[in-house]
Amino acid sequence: MGLRALLLEHADARDLTQLAEYEAVGGYASLRKALGMERQAVLDELLAANVRGRGGAGFPMGRKASFLPKPDETTKPIYLVVNADESEPGTFKDRELMLRVPHTFVEGIVIAGYTIGASQAFVYVRGEYLTEYEVLVAALEEAREAGYVGPDVLGSGWGLTIVVHRGAGAYICGEETGLLESLEGSRGQPRTKPPFPAVSGLYASPTLINNVETLATVPKIVEMGGEAYARIGVENSAGTRVFSLSGNVVRGGNYELELGTTLRELIYDIGGGIPDGRELKAIIPGGSSVPILTAAEVDTPLDFDAMAEAGTMLGSGAVIVIDDRCCTVQLGLRVAQFYMHESCGKCTPCREGTRWMVQLLRKIEDGEATQGELDVLLDVCDRILGNCLCPLGDAAAMPIASYVAKFRDEHQRHIDEGGCPFGGESSLDGVVAPVDQHHAHMRGQIEVPTHA
Amino acid sequence: MSAPELVTVTVDDQELQVPKGQGMVETALAAGIEIPVFCYEPRLGPPVGACRMCLCEVEGLPKLQAACTLTAQDGLVLRTARTSEKAAEGQDAILEFILLNHPLDCPDCDKGGECPLQDLTFRFGPGSTRMQFPKRTFDKPIPISPLIALDRERCILCYRCTRFSETVAEDGQLVAVNRGAQSVIATFQDEPYRAHFSGNVLELCPVGALTSTTYRFRARPWEIQNVPTVCGLCPVGCNVWATTREGKVARILSRNHPDVHEGWLCDKGRFAHEHVRAPDRIRTPLLRVRRRGFEEVSEDDALDAAAEGLRAAEGSVVVAFSGAETVEQAAALARVARKALGSHSALLPDDWDPGLDAFRAPLSAIRDAEVCLVVGDDPVVERAPIVDLWLRSARRAGSEVVTLNPGGSVPVAPGTAAQVCASLREGGKRVPKELRATSERLREAKRVALVWSQDDETGGRHVGALANELHEGGGADVAVYVLPRAPNGRGVAAAWHAAGEGDAKPAEEGEIGALVVSGDEAASDPRVRELAGRARFVLTTAMFQSEVTAWSHVVLPGTSYLERDGTFVNLEGRPQRVRRAVAPPGPDELEWLSRLGERLGLDIAPWAAPGTAEQAELPPADEFAWSQPDPQVSAGKSAGPGLELVRFRPLFSGAAVERVPQLAFQRPAPEVELAWDDAQTRGIAAGETVAVSSNGTSRELRARLNRRLRTGVVRIADEHAEGFEDRVQVAKADA
Amino acid sequence: MSAAPATLYDRIQAVAAEYPERRSAILPALRLAQAEHGGWLPPEAFREVAEALEVTPAYCHAVASFYDMFHLEPVGRHMVEVCTNVSCALVGAQQILETFERELGVHAGETTPDGEVTLRTVECYGGCGWGTVVAVDHRYREPVRPEDVPGIVRELRHGA
Ligand SMILES: Cc1cc2nc3c(=O)[nH]c(=O)nc-3n(C[C@H](O)[C@H](O)[C@H](O)COP(=O)(O)O)c2cc1C
Ligand code: SF4
Ligand code: FES
C-alpha cells in the first residue's frame, strides 16, 4: 500500500509532455500491442483488470465498454467521449495528468477508441483549464504527426480523429448526459436515462464516456495484462488512483496511491498532517458530494467498498482535510451554496430544494432558526434524495444530511445559543460565494435573496 | 404497420395487456388511474422527466421513477401514489417544491378553474407552507408579445413552452435563460415572440404563467360555452373550440384532430376571431342610388333589386367565388347561376383535378414519408401553416425534406414548379444537374409525400402526373397534397362542378351583364375588380367595404365562418362540419340565397343539413385511376435586367387580420429578401434601407439577407410589392 | 485552423467544420465572439453567432447564460477570479478576497471605475491543494497569499 506511480511513472524524472521523452520510456508501445490484438481481446484485458471508473460513479470500465454495440452491429458511428470537465470541489487530479503525462492520456484514448471501434473521440475539457488545454493540444499535434492519431493509426487501416472541446463553466456538464447535451450545443441539462449513452449518446449514436484518469490507466493495463493489473490494490478496487489532497493539511497536492491505503497514511505520513498544531476534525473523502467522516474514522482505507461501509464514497478521490477551527454549519452553507449555484434548473426538487437548503442553513448559521427548521432542513434533504433527474440533487443532499447527523450538537448550539458558537473565529467565517454575476438580468427580476 | 406486440404490465395491482412501448402515463389512464404530470406532453417529443410530478414506484428499482419516461415492458410492475406510500411521499415532496415559489393567486389568475396545478394542490397539496422565506417575485405581467403575457412568478419551469418553440415550431424564440433557481422563460432582448404559431404556448402552459392578452380577465371558466367547429381561415381546417360568452366569441382553443393538426393552431386561426366584432362591419343591405352613392335599404328591397339586376343580365352573368363559402352555400349559389340564370361562367379561387383523389392521404402521413418533396414558390407556412409543422416533424422523424423553390434546399428558378415536376417525372439523364440527387432519392424511396405550394390552373395535374410516375414506375406509395389558395377551395370547386354541366371562362373583354361577388376574398381579388369595371350590374355579399363593394349596385351583409353552419372540405379532401358559434347580425348567405331563389323561381333550403361528425374521417383514396393527359408546361419567366421578383401572400393578411390590432405586429415587415451575392455586388448590408423600383413605382424597404436564396431573385410580401412588375431594380437607398 | 480567416463569421465556420453537427460549435463560437467584443457578449454578438450557426439570437443567449465563463454585462480589461470554494476557503480565501477588494476598491462582481479590473469570486477552480487559487486573466496563480495581492494589482494596473 501507499505511494505507487503507474500513471505518473517517470513523470518526476522526465518531461513526459515531450513525445520523444515519452517514447524513450516505452510510450505508445501499448498502442502498438493493442492494434496487433483483436478488439475483443483488448476488451477482455480491460474486463480482467476490473478497473472502476475514476470520475465519481465508480462503474467498472470494461463492463461499460462491453455494453456498446460492436461496429458491425450498428449503422451509426461510434463515439468516445472523454470527461475532462473536472469540477468536483476538491478535485484536481485530471489536471495533473493532462499537464504532466498528456501522452499517456492520449494513448489511453486511442486504445479505448480502437477497442470499441470508434471513429471519433471528443475530449470535453473544463473551460477554466486553459494551460491544460494548450498542453493537451500540443501533445495531440505531436501524436498526430507521429501517426498515433489520425485517419490511419500506425497503418492499421483504422482511424481516430480527436477533437478537444472546451467547456465554459458549468459543473453539471461533468455529469455525463449534461456533458453530451453541452457537446451537442445545447444548455448542459442532463437527459433522462434510459436510453443510456452506450445505446444512444452523442448525436443519438452509441457512445462510451470515461474520465481522464480512467482512460490514462488503459496503456498500463495493456502493458501488464489485465490480470496482473487486477492484483494491484485490493479486492473490488484494483489499481492505483491519483488522490487530490487539500484543506488543512501541510503538504496538499496530488498523490498516486495503491487503492486500500488508509486516510491516515495519506493525511499524516504523506501529507505531513495538520498544520499549526491544530486537531483533525473531519474528512471529506471523495469530493464535496460525499458524506463526511469524523476524525475517529481516519483509519478507513481508500477503497470503494471500505468507504461504502463507512457510509460514504470514494467519489472523485478528492480528500478534503478539515481541522477544528471549522464550523460545520458554515461548511454546510458553503457546500449548499455551491450546489444551488450549479443546479441546472431542469428538475424541480434540485432547483427549488438546493435554494431552500441555502436559505435554511443561512438562518441556522445566523442563529435565527427554530428547532423546527433544523428538522425541515433534514426533511428537505430527504425529499431531494432519490427524486431528482440526475445525481446532482443527491450530491447536494447527502453531504448536508451527513453534516447534521455527525455534528448534530454543533447545529443544535446555533439554535440554542442564537448564533454561531465559533463567534466569528471559524475558518470559514464570512466566506463569499459567487453571486450570480454571470446571469442575464431579466427585466423586473428581483435578486433571489439567498445570502444576506 | 404491423400490429404491435402486446405485453403485460401491472399498475396498482391491475394487470393490463397493452402494446409494447406504450407510455405508462397513457397506460395507467386507460385503466382509470391518473398519474399527475406537468412537463409531460407527447406532442413535444420524447419525455424530459423534468418536473418529477409523476414519480412512481417500480418493482425492483430502489429509486422512484418518473412515470412519464417509462414505457410498457413485459412484467413491469408500477405503483402510483394510490397504492405506494413511497410514491405518495415523493409526490408530496414535488408538489411542495413546486409551490415553494408559486404565488397561489388563483382567485385573480385566468387559469383559475382550469389549472392542473390548482387541481393537484387542491387534491394532494399541503395545507400550509413550511417555506418561511420571501418568494421569488417579478414585475407582472411581462408582455412577451402583443398577444401573450408572462407572469414569471407563476411559472413552474416545466419547459413546455420553450420545447414547443425549439422542437415543434422550431422558431427558437422563446427560451429558458440562466441556470438553476435563476432560470426564467424569456425572448431575446424582450423582443416580441413573433412567429406563426406562438399562441400554442398559451394552451401548453399548465399554469397561468402564459396568458392571452386578448382573453385576460375576459371571462371565468364557468361563464363560458365551448362550441366545436372548424377554423375557416386556411385550407388546413384545424378543429377548434370557439369559446363564447354572452353571444360573443371570446377565444379560440384547439380541438385536437391527430390526423389534421395534432392540436396545434396558427396565430391567425387563434386570434383573428376578433374581426367578427369589428365596428366597420356591414350590417344592413346597401343599394346604390345615382349620385347619392349608397343607401341602407330593407332586406326585401335589396333582394328585389338584386333579382331584377340579375334577370336583366339575360344569362350574361359571372359568379366570383371566395372559396370561403360553405359547400352548401356554394352549391346554392351555383344553382342560382346555372339553373335560374342559365350562366355557366364562374371565377374559382382553386380548381381540383378529381384524379388526385387516388393519392389522397391524411396530413399525418407526411411524417411517415421517407422523402417529402415540396414544389412551388409560395412558402408553405404562409399558404397552409400547419403543413409546415408536419414537414418539420417529418424531418425530425428522419425523413428527407426537399424544398424546391428559390429559397429552398434546392434553390430552383422561380415559376418553374411545373418544369421541375416534368423533369423529375422523366428522370434519367434528361434531369437538370441541380435536380439529379433529388430525382434519385425520389426513385429509391418507398413512401413519398408530394406538396404543391402555389396556385395551379391545372388543378394539381403537374404534381399528380409526377405522383403517378413514381407510383406506376417505381411502385412507391405516394401521398399528394396540393395546397389550395382558399379555405374551402376544394369544396367550392366541387360544388360548382356538381351543380351542372359546362364551364365557360369569363370573357376576356367586353361588357358583362351581371357580376356576383361572393365574399370578401373575392372582393379583394384584382381579377374581380377588373370584371366589376365591365359589369352592368354588380351584386356583392361581404362583411367589409372594399373597392369592389364601391363598384357594386347591391351589397348584402356577409358573415364569418364563426356565424355559419355547413361543410368545409380541407386540403386533404376531408369534409368537416362548421358550426355556428355565434349568431350573425342578420341573415346568413344561405338565407339570402334562399330568398333570392324564391324571387328567381328556385327552391333553396335556408339552412344547411351537414351530416359530418365532430371529427371527420378522410374518405378512402379512390380506386387507382390516373388517366389525365400530361399537362402543358409553360416556360419559366423571361430574363431581363434587374432582379426577378417573387411575391407571396402572407398568412397574416386579409380582411380579418387587418381588423385585429393585436395581430398587427405579425404582419410582414416592409422588407425585401435579398440573395447574399446580390447584396454583396450592390454593397448592401443586412438591415439597410434599400430602394426597390419597377416601371416607375419605387419603394424603400429594409434589406433582409438570405444566404440560401437563389442569386438574381428577391422576395417581397404582396402588400409591399404593389405596383411592381416581375423584375425590379434594387439599390442602396442613399445611392 | 492555424491561419485564422478574417471575419468572425468565417472563423466560426472553420470551427464548426470540426464537428459532425455545426450546432456543437456554439461554445467555441461564443468564446470567439466574446473575445471580439472586449470580454463580454452584447446583443450584436448573439446576432453574429446566430447567423453563423443558423440558430436564433435567443438560442445563443439561452446557451450563454447557462455558463459562468460568458459575460452578459461589460467587464474590465483584466479579470481577477478568486476561488472561494471549501478547500480554498479553509485556507483563507476570504482574506485574499478582502485584500483584493481593499486594493481595488470594489466588491466581488464589480469592475473598477476606470474599467480596468473586474473582480469575481468563483466556484472550485481545481487547484485546491495549492489554495488559495486565483486566476488572473485566466491564468492560475497558486497559491496566492495576502502578501502577494498588492503585487498582482500593481502588475495589472501598470503592466509592471
Ligand atoms: C453532478 C455530477 C458531476 C460530475 N462531474 C464529473 C467530472 O467533473 N468529471 C468526471 O469524470 N465525471 C464526473 N461525473 C461522473 C460522470 O457522470 C460519469 O459517471 C463519469 O464521467 C464516467 O466516467 P468513468 O466511468 O471513467 O468514471 C459527474 C457526475 C455528476 C452527477
Ligand atoms: S411558462 Fe408555463 S409552459 Fe413555460 S415553463 Fe413556465 S410553466 Fe411551463
Ligand atoms: S411529468 Fe414526468 S417529470 Fe414531468
CSV table of N, CA and C in Angstrom, one decimal, chain A residues 248 274 277-281 322-327 422:
chain,number,residue,atom,x,y,z
A,248,ASN,N,-6.9,21.6,5.3
A,248,ASN,CA,-6.0,21.9,6.4
A,248,ASN,C,-5.0,20.8,6.6
A,274,ILE,N,-1.7,17.9,10.1
A,274,ILE,CA,-2.5,19.1,10.2
A,274,ILE,C,-1.5,20.3,10.6
A,277,GLY,N,-0.4,22.9,14.5
A,277,GLY,CA,-0.8,22.1,15.6
A,277,GLY,C,-2.2,22.0,15.9
A,278,ARG,N,-3.1,22.1,14.9
A,278,ARG,CA,-4.5,22.0,15.1
A,278,ARG,C,-4.9,20.5,15.2
A,279,GLU,N,-6.1,20.3,15.6
A,279,GLU,CA,-6.7,19.0,15.6
A,279,GLU,C,-7.5,18.7,14.4
A,280,LEU,N,-7.4,17.4,13.9
A,280,LEU,CA,-8.2,16.9,12.8
A,280,LEU,C,-9.7,16.9,13.3
A,281,LYS,N,-10.6,17.5,12.5
A,281,LYS,CA,-12.0,17.4,12.9
A,281,LYS,C,-12.8,16.5,12.0
A,322,ILE,N,-10.2,18.8,7.2
A,322,ILE,CA,-10.9,19.9,7.9
A,322,ILE,C,-10.4,19.9,9.4
A,323,ASP,N,-9.9,21.0,9.9
A,323,ASP,CA,-9.4,21.0,11.3
A,323,ASP,C,-10.4,21.6,12.2
A,324,ASP,N,-10.1,21.7,13.5
A,324,ASP,CA,-11.1,22.0,14.5
A,324,ASP,C,-11.5,23.5,14.5
A,325,ARG,N,-11.0,24.3,13.6
A,325,ARG,CA,-11.4,25.7,13.5
A,325,ARG,C,-12.7,25.9,12.7
A,326,CYS,N,-13.1,24.8,12.0
A,326,CYS,CA,-14.2,24.9,11.0
A,326,CYS,C,-15.6,24.7,11.6
A,327,CYS,N,-16.5,25.6,11.4
A,327,CYS,CA,-17.9,25.4,11.8
A,327,CYS,C,-18.6,24.6,10.8
A,422,PHE,N,-18.8,29.6,17.2
A,422,PHE,CA,-17.4,29.9,16.9
A,422,PHE,C,-17.2,31.4,17.1
